[in-house]
Coordinates of C-alpha atoms in Angstrom, one line a residue:
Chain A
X1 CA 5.1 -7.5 -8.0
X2 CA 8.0 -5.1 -7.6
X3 CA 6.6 -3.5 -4.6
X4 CA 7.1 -3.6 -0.5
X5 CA 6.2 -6.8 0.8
X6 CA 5.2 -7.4 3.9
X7 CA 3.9 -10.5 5.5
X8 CA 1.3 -11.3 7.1
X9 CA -1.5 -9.5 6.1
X10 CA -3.5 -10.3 9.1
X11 CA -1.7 -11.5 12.5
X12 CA -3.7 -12.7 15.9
X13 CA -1.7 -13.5 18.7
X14 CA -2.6 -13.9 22.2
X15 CA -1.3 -12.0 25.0
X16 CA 2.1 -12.6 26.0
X17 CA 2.9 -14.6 22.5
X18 CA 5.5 -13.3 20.1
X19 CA 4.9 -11.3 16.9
X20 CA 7.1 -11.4 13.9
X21 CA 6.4 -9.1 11.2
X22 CA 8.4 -9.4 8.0
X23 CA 9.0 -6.6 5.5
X24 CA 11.0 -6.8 2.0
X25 CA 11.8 -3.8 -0.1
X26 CA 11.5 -2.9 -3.0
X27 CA 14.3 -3.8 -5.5
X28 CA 17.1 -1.3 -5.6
X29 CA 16.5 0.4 -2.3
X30 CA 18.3 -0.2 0.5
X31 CA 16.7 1.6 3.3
X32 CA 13.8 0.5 5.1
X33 CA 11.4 2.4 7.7
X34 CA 8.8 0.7 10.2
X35 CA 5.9 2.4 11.3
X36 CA 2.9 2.1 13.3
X37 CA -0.4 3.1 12.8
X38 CA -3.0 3.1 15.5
X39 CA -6.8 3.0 14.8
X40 CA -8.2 6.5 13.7
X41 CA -4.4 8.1 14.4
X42 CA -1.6 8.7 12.3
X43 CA 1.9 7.3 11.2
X44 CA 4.0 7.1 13.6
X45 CA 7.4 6.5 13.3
X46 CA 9.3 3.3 14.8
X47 CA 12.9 2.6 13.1
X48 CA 14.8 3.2 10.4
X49 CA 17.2 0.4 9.0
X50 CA 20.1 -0.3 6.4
X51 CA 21.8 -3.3 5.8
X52 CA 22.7 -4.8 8.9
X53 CA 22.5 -1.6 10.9
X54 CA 20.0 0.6 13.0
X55 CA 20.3 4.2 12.1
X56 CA 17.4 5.5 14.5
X57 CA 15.4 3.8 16.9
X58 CA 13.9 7.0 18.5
X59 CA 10.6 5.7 18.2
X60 CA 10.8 1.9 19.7
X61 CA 9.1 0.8 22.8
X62 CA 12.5 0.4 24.8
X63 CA 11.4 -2.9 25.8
X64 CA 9.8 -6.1 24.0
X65 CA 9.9 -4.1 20.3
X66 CA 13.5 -5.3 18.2
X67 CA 14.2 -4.5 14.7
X68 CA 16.6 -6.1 12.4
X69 CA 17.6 -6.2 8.8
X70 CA 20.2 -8.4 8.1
X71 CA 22.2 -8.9 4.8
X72 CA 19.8 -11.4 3.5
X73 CA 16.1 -12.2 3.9
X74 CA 13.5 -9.5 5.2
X75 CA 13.6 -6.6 7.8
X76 CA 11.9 -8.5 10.8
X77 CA 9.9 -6.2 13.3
X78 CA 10.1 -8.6 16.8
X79 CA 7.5 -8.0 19.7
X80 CA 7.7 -10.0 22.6
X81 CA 5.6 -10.9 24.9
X82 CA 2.1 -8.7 23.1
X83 CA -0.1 -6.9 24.9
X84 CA -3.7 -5.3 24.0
X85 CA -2.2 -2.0 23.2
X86 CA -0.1 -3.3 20.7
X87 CA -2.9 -3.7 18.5
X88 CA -2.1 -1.7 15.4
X89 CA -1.3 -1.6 11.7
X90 CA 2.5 -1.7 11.0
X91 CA 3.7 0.0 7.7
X92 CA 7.2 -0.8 6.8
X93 CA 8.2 1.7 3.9
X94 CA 11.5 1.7 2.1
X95 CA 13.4 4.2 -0.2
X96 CA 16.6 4.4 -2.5
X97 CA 20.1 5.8 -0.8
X98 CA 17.9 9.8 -1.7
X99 CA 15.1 9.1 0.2
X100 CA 15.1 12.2 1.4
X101 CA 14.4 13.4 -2.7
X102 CA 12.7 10.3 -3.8
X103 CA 10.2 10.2 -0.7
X104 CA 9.2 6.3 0.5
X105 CA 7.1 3.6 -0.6
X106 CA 4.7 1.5 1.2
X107 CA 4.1 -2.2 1.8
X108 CA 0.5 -2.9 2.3
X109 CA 0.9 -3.3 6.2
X110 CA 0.3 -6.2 9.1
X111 CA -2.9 -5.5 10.7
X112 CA -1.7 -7.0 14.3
X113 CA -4.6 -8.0 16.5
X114 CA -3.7 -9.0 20.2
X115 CA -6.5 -11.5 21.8
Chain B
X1 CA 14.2 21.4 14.3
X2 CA 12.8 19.8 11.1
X3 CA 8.7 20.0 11.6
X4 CA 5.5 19.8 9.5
X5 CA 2.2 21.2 10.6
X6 CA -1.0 20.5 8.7
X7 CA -4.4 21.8 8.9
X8 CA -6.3 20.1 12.1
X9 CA -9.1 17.7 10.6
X10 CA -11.3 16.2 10.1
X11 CA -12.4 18.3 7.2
X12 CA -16.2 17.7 5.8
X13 CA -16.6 18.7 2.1
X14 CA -19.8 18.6 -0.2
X15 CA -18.9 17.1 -3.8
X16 CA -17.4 19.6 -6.3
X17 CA -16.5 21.6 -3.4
X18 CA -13.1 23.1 -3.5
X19 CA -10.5 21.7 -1.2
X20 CA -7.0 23.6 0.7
X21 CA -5.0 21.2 2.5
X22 CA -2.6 23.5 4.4
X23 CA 0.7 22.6 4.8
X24 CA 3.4 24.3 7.1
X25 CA 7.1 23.3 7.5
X26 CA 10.3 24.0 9.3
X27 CA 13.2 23.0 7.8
X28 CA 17.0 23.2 8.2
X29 CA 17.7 21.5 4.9
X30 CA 17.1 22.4 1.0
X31 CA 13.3 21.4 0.4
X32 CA 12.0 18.3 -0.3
X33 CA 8.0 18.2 0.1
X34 CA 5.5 15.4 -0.4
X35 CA 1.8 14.8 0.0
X36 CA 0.7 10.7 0.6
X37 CA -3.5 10.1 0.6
X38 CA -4.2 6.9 2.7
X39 CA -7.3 5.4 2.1
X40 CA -9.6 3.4 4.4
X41 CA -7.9 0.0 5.1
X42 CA -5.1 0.9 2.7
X43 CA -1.2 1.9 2.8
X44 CA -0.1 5.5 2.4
X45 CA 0.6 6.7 -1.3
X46 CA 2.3 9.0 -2.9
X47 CA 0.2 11.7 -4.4
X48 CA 2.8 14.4 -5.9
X49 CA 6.0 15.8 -4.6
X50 CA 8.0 18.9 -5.5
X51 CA 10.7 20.8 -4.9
X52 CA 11.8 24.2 -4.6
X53 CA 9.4 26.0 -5.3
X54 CA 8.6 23.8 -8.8
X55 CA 4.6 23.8 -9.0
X56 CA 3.1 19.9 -9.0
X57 CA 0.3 18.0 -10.2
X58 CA -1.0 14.1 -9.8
X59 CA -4.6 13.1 -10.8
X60 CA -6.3 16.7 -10.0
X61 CA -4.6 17.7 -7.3
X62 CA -2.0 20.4 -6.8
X63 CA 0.5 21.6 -4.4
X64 CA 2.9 24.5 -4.6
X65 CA 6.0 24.8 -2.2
X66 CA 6.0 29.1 -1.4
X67 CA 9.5 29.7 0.2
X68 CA 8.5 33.1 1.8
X69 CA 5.5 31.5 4.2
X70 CA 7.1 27.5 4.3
X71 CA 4.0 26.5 2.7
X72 CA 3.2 23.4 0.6
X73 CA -1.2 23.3 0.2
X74 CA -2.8 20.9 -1.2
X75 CA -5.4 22.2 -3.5
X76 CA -8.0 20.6 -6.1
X77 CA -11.0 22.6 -7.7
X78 CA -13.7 20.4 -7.7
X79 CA -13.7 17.0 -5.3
X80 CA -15.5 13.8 -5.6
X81 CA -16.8 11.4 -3.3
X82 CA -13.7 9.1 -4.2
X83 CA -11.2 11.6 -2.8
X84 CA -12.3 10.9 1.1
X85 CA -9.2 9.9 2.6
X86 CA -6.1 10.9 5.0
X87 CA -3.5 13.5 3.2
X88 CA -0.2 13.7 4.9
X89 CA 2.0 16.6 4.2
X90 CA 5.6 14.9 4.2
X91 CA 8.8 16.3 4.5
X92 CA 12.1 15.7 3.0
X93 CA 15.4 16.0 5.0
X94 CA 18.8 14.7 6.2
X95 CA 19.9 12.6 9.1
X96 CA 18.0 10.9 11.8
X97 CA 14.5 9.9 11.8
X98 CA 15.0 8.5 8.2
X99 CA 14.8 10.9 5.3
X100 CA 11.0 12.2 5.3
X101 CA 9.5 13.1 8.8
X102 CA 5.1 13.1 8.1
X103 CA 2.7 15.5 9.4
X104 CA -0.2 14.4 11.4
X105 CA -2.6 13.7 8.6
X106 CA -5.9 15.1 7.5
X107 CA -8.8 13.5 7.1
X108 CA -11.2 14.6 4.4
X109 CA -14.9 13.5 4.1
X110 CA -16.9 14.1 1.0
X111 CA -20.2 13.9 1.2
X112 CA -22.6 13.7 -1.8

């Protein structure tokens, strides 16, 4: 499968745990968008990653929420210490250098529950 | 700025109905327009994109960027009960906030 891949499908964590949430993209493209989806709402945008750099955070929590992608492995979304309202599916999405032309695709998403 | 406005749902249809999606846009950028259909427990898709002002089609559906109004409706003649889902109207452009900033989303019902 040549697609997004994100990992794990399903996530429960208890309050105050950690939540890792991995994301690869699809071969050939080199950036890579998190979003979050709350229940009946729409995307909403987190962060938006290249290679070893943040290009726009505008939409991260400023505290406990961390993104990374480094020059090898996944893109790693990091929440500390979860709380009820983090509850939410988390799309990471990732496009060619022309994103902007070519338009993004999806990984099928972490459904994060928070007991 | 760089915006998108779509029509406010949710939107009830019978089958075989006809469907308009609107789609408005502000944009500071040559066009790049998009429509992804999420359905219910899935990840956002790409349904067709286009660009200025070329006509589209994907799997019945159509969408026509009009540079005169900033429009980009989604349209299809005759729905089916397989179409219920959330469209989002997406947006194409440069700079921050990654390359395609998304509408709200609209979420069609079709009943039988």
């Amino acid at each position: 499968n040549a697609g997004v891949m994100q990992n794990p499908r399903h996530l429960v964590r208890r309050r105050g745990q950690e939540a890792r949430l991995r994301c690869s993209p699809m071969k050939g493209h080199s950036h890579v968008y998190w979003y979050r989806q709350l229940p009946e709402e729409g995307l909403k945008f987190m962060v938006y990653l290249q290679k070893e750099n943040i290009i726009d955070e505008s939409g991260m929590p400023k505290e406990r929420f961390s993104a990374e992608f480094p020059k090898e492995g996944p893109s790693i979304l990091r929440i500390q210490q979860v709380v009820r309202g983090d509850s939410a599916a988390y799309f990471c999405a990732s496009s060619p250098e022309t994103g902007r032309s070519y338009g993004y695709t999806f990984g099928s998403g972490t459904r994060l529950t928070v007991v | 700025g760089d915006s998108v406005t779509q029509t406010e749902g949710p939107v009830t249809l019978p089958e075989r109905a006809a469907l308009t999606l609107n789609c408005t846009y502000q944009s500071s950028y040559s066009t790049f327009l998009f429509w992804y259909v999420q359905y219910l427990n899935k990840e956002p898709e790409l349904l067709l994109k286009s660009s200025e002002n070329q006509e589209t089609d994907s799997r019945g559906f159509q969408a026509s960027p009009i540079k005169s109004d900033s429009s980009f409706h989604l349209e299809k003649p005759s729905v089916q009960l397989s179409d219920s889902a959330v469209y989002y109207c997406a947006l194409g452009i440069g700079g921050s906030q990654g390359n395609l900033i998304f509408g709200k989303g609209t979420k069609l019902s079709v009943k039988p």
